[in-house]
CSV table of C-alpha atoms in Angstrom, one decimal:
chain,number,residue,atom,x,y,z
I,1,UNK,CA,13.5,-2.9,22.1
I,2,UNK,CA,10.0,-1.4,22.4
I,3,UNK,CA,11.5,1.1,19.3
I,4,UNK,CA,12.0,-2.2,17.3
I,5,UNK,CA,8.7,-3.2,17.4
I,6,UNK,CA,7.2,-0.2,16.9
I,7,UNK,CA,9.2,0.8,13.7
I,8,UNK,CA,7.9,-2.8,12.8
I,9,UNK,CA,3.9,-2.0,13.7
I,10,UNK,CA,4.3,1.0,11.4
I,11,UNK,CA,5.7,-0.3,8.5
I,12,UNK,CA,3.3,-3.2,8.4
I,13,UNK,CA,0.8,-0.5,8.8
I,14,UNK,CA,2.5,1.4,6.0
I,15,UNK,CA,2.5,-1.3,3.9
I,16,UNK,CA,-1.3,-1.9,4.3
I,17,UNK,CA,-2.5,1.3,4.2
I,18,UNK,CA,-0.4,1.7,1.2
I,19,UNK,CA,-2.1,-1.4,-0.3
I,20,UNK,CA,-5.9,-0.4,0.9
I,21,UNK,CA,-5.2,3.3,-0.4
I,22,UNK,CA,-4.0,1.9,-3.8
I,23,UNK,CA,-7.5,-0.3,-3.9
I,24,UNK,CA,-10.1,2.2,-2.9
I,25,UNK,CA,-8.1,4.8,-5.9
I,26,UNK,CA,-8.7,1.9,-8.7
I,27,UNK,CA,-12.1,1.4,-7.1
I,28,UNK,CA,-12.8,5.0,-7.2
I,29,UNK,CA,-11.7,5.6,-10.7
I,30,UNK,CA,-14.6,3.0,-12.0
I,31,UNK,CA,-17.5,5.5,-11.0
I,32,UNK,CA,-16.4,8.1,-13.2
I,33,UNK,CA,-17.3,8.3,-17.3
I,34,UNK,CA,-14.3,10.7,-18.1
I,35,UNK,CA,-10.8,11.3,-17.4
I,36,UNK,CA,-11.7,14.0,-15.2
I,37,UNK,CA,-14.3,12.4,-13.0
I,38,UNK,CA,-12.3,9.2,-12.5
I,39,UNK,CA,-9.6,11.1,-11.0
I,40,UNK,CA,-12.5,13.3,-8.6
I,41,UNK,CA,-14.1,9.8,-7.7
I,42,UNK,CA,-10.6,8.6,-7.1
I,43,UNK,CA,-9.4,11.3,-4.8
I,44,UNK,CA,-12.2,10.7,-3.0
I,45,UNK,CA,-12.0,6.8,-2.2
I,46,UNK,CA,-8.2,7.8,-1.4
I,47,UNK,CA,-10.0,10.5,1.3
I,48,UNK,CA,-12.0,8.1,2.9
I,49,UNK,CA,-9.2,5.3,3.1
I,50,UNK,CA,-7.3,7.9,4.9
I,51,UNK,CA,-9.7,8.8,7.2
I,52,UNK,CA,-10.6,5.0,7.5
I,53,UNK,CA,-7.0,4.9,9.1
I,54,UNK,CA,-6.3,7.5,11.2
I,55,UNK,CA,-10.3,7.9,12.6
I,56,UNK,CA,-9.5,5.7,15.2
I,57,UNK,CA,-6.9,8.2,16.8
I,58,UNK,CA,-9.3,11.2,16.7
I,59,UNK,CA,-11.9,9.1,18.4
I,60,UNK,CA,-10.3,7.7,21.4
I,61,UNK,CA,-8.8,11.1,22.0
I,62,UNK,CA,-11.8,12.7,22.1
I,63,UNK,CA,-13.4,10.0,24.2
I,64,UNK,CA,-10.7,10.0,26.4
I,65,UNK,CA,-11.5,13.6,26.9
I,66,UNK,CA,-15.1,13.4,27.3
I,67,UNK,CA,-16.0,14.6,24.4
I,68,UNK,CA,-18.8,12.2,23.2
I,69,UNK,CA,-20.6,14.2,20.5
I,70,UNK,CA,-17.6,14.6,18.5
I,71,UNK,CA,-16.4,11.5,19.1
I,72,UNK,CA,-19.5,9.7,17.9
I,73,UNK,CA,-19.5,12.0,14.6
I,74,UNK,CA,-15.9,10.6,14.1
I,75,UNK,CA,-17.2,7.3,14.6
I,76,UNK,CA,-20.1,7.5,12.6
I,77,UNK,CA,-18.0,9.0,9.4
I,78,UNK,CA,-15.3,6.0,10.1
I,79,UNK,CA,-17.9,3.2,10.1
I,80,UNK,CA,-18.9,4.1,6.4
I,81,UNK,CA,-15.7,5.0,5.4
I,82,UNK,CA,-14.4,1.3,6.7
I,83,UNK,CA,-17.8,0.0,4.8
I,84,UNK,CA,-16.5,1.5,1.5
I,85,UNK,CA,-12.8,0.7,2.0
I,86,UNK,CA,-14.4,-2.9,2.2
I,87,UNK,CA,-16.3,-3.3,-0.4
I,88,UNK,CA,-14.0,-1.3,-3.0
I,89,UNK,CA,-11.2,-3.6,-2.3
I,90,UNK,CA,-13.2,-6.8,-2.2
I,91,UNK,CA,-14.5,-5.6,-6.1
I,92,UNK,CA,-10.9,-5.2,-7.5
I,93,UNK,CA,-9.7,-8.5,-5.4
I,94,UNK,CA,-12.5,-10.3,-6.8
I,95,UNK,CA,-12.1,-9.2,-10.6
I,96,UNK,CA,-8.4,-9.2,-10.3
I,97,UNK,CA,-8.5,-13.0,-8.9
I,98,UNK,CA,-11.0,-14.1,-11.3
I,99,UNK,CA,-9.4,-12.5,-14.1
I,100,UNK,CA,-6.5,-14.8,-13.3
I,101,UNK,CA,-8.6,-17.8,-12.6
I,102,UNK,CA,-10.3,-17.4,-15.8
I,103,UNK,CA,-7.2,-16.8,-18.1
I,104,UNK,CA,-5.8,-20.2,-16.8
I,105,UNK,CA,-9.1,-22.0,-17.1
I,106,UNK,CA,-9.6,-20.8,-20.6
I,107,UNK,CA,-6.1,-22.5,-21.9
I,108,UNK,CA,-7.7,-25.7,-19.8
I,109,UNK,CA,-10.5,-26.0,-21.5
I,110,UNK,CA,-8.8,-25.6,-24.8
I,111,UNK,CA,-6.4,-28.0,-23.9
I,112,UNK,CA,-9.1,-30.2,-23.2
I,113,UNK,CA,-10.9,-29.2,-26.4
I,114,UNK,CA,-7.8,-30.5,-28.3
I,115,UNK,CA,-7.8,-33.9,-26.7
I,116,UNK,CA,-11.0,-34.6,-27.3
I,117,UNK,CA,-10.9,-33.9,-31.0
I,118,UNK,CA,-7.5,-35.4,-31.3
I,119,UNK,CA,-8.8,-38.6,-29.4
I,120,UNK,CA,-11.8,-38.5,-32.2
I,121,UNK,CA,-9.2,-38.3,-35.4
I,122,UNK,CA,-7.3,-41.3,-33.9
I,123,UNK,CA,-10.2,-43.6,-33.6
I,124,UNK,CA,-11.5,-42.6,-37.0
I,125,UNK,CA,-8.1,-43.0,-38.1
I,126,UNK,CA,-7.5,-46.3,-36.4
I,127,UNK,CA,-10.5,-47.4,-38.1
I,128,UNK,CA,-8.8,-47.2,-42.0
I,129,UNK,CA,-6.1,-49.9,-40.5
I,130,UNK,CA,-3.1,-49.9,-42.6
I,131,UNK,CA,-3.9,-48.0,-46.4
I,132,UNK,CA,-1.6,-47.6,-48.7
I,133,UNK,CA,0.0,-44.0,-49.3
I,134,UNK,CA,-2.2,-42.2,-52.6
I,135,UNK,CA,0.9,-42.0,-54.7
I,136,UNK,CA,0.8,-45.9,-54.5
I,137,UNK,CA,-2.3,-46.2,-55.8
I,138,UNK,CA,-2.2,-43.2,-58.1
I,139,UNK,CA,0.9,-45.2,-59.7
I,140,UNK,CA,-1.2,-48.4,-59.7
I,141,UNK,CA,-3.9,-46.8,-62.2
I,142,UNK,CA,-1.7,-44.7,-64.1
I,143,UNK,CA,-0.1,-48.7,-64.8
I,144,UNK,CA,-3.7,-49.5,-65.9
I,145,UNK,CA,-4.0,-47.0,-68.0
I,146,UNK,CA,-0.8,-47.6,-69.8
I,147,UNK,CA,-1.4,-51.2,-70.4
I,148,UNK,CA,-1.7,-52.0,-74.2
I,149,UNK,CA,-5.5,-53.0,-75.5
I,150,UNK,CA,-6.0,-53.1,-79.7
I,151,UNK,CA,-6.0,-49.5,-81.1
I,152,UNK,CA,-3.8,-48.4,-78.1
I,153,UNK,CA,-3.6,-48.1,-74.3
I,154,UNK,CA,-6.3,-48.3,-71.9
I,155,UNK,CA,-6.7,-44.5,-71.2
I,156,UNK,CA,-6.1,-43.6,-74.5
I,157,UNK,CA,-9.2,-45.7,-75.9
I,158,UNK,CA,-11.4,-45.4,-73.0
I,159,UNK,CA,-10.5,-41.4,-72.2
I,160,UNK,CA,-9.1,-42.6,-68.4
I,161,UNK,CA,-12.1,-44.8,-68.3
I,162,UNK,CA,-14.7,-42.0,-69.1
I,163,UNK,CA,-15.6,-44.6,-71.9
I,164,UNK,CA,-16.9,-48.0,-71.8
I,165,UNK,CA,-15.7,-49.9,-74.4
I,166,UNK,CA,-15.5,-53.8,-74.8
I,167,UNK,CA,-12.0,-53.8,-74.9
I,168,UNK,CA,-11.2,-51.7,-71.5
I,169,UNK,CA,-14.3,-52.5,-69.9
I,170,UNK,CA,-12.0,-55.2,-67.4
I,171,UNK,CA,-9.2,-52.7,-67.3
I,172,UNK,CA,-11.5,-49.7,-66.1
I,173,UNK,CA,-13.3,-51.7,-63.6
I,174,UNK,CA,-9.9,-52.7,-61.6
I,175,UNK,CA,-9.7,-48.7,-62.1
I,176,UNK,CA,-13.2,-48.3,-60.2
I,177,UNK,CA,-11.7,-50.2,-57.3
I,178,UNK,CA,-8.0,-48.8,-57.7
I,179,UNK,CA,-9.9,-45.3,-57.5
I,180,UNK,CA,-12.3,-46.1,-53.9
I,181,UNK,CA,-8.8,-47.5,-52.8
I,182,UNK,CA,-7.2,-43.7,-53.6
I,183,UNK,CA,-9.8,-41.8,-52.0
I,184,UNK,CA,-9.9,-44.2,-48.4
I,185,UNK,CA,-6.2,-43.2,-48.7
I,186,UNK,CA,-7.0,-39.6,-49.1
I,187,UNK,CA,-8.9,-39.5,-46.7
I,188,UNK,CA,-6.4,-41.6,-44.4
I,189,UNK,CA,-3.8,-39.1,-45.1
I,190,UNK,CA,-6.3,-36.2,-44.2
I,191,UNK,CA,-6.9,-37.6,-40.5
I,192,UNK,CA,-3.0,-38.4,-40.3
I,193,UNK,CA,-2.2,-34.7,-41.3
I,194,UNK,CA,-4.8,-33.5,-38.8
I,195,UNK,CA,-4.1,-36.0,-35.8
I,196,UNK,CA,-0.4,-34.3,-36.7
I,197,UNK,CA,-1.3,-30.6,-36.3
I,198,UNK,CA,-3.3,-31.7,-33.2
I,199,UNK,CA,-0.5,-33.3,-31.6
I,200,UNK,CA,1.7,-30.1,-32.3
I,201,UNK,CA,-0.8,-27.7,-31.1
I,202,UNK,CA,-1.3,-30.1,-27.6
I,203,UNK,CA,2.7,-29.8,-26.6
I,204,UNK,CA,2.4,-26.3,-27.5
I,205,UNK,CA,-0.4,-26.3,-25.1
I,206,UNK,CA,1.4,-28.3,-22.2
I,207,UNK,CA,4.3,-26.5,-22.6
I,208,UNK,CA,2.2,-23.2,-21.9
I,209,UNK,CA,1.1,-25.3,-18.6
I,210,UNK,CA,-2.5,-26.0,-19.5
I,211,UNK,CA,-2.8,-29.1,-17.8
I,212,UNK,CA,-2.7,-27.0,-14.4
I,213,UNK,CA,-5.5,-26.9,-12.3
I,214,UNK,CA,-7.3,-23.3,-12.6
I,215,UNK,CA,-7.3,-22.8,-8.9
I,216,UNK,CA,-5.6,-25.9,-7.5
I,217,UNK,CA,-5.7,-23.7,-4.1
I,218,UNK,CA,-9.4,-23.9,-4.2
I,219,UNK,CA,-9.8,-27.7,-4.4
I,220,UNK,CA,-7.5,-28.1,-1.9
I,221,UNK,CA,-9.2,-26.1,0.7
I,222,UNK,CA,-12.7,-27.5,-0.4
I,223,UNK,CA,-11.1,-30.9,0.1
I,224,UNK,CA,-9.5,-29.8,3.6
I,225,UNK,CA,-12.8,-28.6,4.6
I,226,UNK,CA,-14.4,-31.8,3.6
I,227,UNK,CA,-17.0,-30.0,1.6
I,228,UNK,CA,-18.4,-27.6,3.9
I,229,UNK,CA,-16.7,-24.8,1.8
I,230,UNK,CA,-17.2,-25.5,-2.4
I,231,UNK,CA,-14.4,-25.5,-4.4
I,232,UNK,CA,-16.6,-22.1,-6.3
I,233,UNK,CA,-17.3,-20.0,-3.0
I,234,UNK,CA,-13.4,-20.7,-1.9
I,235,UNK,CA,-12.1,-17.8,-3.8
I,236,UNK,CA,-14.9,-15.7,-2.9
I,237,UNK,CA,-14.1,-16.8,1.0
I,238,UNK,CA,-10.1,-16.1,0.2
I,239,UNK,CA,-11.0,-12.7,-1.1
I,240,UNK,CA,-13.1,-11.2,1.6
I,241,UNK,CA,-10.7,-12.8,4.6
I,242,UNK,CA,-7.6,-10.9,2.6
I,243,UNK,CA,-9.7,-7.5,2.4
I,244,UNK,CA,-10.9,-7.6,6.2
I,245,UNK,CA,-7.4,-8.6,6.8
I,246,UNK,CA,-5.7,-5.4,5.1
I,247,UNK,CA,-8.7,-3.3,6.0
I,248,UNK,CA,-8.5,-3.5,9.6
I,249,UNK,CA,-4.7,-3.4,9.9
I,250,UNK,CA,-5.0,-0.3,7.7
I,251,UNK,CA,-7.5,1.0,10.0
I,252,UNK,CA,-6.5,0.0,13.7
I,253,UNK,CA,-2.9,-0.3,13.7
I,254,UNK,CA,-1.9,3.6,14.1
I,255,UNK,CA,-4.3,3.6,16.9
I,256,UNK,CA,-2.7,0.7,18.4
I,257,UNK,CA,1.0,1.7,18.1
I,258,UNK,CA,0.3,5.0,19.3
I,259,UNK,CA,-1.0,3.5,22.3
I,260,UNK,CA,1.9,1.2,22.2
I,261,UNK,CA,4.6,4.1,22.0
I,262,UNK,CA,2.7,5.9,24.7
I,263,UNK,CA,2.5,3.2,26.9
I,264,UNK,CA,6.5,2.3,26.4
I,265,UNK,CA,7.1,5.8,27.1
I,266,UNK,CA,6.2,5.7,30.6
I,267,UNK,CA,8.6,5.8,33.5
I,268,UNK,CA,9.7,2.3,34.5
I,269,UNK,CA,8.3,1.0,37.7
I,270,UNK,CA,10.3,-1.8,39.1
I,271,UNK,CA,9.0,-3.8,42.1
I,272,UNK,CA,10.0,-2.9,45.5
I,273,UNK,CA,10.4,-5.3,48.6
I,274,UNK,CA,9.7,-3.8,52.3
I,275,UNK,CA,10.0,-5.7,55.5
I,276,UNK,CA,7.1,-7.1,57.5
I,277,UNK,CA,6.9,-8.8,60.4
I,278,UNK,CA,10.7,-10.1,60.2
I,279,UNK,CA,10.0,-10.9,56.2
I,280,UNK,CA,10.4,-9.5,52.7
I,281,UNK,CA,7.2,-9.3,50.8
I,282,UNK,CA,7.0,-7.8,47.4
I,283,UNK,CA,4.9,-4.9,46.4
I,284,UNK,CA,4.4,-3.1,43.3
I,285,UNK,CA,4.8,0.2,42.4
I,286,UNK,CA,1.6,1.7,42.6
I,287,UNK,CA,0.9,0.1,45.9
I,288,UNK,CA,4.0,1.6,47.8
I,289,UNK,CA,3.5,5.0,45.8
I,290,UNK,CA,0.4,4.9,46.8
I,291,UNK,CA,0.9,3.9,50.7
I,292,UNK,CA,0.6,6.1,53.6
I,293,UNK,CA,4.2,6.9,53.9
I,294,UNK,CA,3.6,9.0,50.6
I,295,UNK,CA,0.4,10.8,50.9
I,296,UNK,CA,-0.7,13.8,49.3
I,297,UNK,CA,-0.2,15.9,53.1
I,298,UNK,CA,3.1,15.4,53.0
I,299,UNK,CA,3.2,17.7,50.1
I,300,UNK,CA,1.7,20.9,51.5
I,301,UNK,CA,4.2,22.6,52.1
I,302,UNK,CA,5.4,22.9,48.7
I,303,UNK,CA,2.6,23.2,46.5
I,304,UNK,CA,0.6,25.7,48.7
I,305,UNK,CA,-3.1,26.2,47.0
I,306,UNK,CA,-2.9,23.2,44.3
I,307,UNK,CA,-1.9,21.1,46.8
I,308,UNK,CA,-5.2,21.8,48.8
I,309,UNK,CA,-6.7,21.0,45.4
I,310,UNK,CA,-5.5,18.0,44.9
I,311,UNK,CA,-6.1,16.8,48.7
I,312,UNK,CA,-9.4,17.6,48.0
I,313,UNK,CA,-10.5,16.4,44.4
I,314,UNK,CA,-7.9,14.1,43.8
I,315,UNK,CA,-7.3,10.9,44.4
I,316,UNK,CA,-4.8,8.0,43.4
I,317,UNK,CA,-5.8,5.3,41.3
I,318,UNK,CA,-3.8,2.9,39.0
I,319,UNK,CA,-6.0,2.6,36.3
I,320,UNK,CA,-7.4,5.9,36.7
I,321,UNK,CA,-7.1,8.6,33.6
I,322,UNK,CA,-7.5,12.5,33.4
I,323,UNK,CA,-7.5,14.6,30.8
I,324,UNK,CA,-5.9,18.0,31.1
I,325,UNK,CA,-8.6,20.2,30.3
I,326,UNK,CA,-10.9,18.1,32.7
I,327,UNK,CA,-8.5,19.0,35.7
I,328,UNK,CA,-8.2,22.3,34.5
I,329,UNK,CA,-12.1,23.2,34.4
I,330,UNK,CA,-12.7,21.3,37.6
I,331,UNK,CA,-9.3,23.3,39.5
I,332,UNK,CA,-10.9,26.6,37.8
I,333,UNK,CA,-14.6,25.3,39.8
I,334,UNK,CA,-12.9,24.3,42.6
I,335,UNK,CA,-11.0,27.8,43.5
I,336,UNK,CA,-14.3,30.1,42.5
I,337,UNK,CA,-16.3,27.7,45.1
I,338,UNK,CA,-13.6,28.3,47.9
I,339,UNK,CA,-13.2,32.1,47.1
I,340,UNK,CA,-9.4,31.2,45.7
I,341,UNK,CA,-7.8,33.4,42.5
I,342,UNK,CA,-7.0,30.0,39.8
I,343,UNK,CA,-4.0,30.1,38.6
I,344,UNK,CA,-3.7,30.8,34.9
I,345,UNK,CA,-3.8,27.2,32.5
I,346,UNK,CA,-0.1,27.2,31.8
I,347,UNK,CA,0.8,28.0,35.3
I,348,UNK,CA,-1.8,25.0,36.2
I,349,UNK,CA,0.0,22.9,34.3
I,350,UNK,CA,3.2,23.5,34.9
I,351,UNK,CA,2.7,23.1,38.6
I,352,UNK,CA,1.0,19.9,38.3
I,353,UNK,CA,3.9,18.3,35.9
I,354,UNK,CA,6.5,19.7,38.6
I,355,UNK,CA,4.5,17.4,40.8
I,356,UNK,CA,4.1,14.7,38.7
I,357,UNK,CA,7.8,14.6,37.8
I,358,UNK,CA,8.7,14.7,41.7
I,359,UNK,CA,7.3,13.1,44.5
I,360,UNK,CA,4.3,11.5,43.0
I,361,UNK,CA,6.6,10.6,39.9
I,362,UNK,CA,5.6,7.1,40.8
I,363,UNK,CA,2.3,7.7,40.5
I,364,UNK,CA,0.9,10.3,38.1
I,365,UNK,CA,2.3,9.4,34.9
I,366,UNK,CA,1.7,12.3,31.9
I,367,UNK,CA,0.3,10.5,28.6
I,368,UNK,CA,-0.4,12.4,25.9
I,369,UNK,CA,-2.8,14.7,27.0
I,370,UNK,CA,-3.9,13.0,29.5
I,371,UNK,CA,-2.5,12.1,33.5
I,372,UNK,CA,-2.6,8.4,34.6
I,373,UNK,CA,-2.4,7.0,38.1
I,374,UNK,CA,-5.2,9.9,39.7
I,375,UNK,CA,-9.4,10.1,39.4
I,376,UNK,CA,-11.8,12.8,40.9
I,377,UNK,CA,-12.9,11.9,44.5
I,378,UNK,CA,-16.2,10.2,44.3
């Protein structure tokens, strides 16, 4: 099952990493002016995501194996490569987010735009009340006009009223008032055509979804937070807890399967009971490996000269760790101080795991490069 869940760990990591790397390229592309230098600038943000991810393995290695000065140059490159990964990817969240944001509360305002103007033409048309249609009144006064006066009609003496004479003078002034009547229906139809397009151009509008909230999310975690958080920093808040989110599963989760794997990887060590006194008591692993019945003398007469070793510098401990080449150099100290010819590394080695895999098997456990269950003698 432990297989299951770390094919899981790593394709979560996969997918972040593949997100982060994919953040700190675009980010990385912005510095440069030409094709050329955006792709140099690019490679590099993509080189320091990477490190950014797998850093963490190189440094607790080398801790583990007390190396401190190249660990803390690891960890000093990581921390600014994390810095960078950061802020790249909390520039393109930002710009991509408000680019989003900003589309959708552009076609709100215009929306909003359109209802106020429309609201405006209403009122101003509401304010005509009920006007005849122009061609009405454009029929009225061409009837005037054709009316019959002495020496022929009304617009043909008076030139369509251009003329005052005595005998249109009555007939031109109904004209006067037919004429204000045709332009306040002009003008009526004008505000009727335009409420009209307005209308059209609104459903177009709500059909495109303009009366959405911009960022509805926003508002309803500035209402949730009952104003401690404004509705304008909630994006900003969003962003940078989905960056440090992806950043540092990106950048610890290869550290932490590994650990995982190794860990999983380790002979089982099932409880044991033992009878005391007339009763069964339980005891771990460790502490019956580790009991007298199973001390290190027992072994001496297989092992021969590593076995003095290890009586003598080693001794258990559960939580204890050892790197190889720590044993190694202190076995290699050991034998020139008692006047002893070291066996070679490999032999060393070999040796130690036949140990490890045989009677102290419950014990010395081998992880990575490293032995667990043992510690120098104080």
């Amino acid at each position: 099952m432990w297989r299951v869940w770390s094919v899981i760990g790593m394709l979560v990591w996969g997918g972040t990493i593949f997100a982060s790397a994919s953040m700190n390229y675009l980010a990385g592309q912005q510095f440069g002016h030409t094709p050329s230098e955006a792709r140099v600038f690019a490679l590099l943000g993509l080189s320091a995501d990477v490190w950014k991810a797998i850093g963490p393995i190189f440094i607790l290695t080398l801790w583990r194996a007390r190396r401190p000065v190249p660990a803390g140059l690891a960890a000093f490159v990581w921390i600014f490569c994390f810095i960078f990964a950061v802020s790249a990817a909390l520039g393109l969240a930002a710009r991509n987010r408000s680019a989003v944001i900003g589309e959708q509360q552009d076609l709100r305002l215009a929306y909003q735009d359109i209802e106020s103007e429309l609201a405006a033409v209403e009122k101003e048309r509401s304010a005509f009340g009920v006007v005849p249609s122009p061609a009405e009144k454009e029929a009225a006064i061409a009837a005037v006009f054709a009316q019959v006066v002495p020496g022929g009609t009304v617009g043909a003496v008076s030139k369509d009223c251009a003329k005052d004479t005595p005998r249109t003078r009555n007939a031109c002034a109904h004209v006067a008032l037919l004429r204000q009547d045709l332009e306040r229906s002009k003008d009526a139809a004008e505000l009727e055509r335009r409420a009209s397009f307005l209308r059209h151009k609104r459903d177009v509008y709500r059909a495109r979804g303009a009366r959405r909230e911009a960022d509805p999310q926003s508002r309803l975690i500035a209402s949730l937070s009952r104003g401690l958080v404004p509705v304008e920093d909630v994006s900003l808040v969003l962003i940078l807890v989905l960056v440090v989110v992806v950043e540092l599963v990106s950048a610890f989760a290869p550290v932490v399967v590994h650990e995982f794997v190794l860990t999983m990887r380790s002979p089982a060590q099932p409880a044991r009971r033992r009878q005391v006194g007339g009763h069964r008591t339980e005891t771990g692993p460790a502490r019956t490996s580790l009991s007298a019945a199973k001390t290190v003398a027992a072994l001496a007469p297989k092992v021969g000269a590593l076995y003095d070793y290890l009586a003598e510098r080693i001794e258990p401990d559960e939580t204890g760790i050892l790197a190889v080449s720590d044993l190694w150099g202190d076995y290699h100290l050991w034998c020139g101080n008692q006047g002893f010819a070291a066996l070679t590394r490999r032999a060393f080695i070999s040796e130690l795991d036949a140990i490890a895999a045989g009677d102290l098997r419950d014990c010395i456990f081998w992880q990575g490069s490293n032995y667990r269950g043992l510690r120098f003698v104080s």
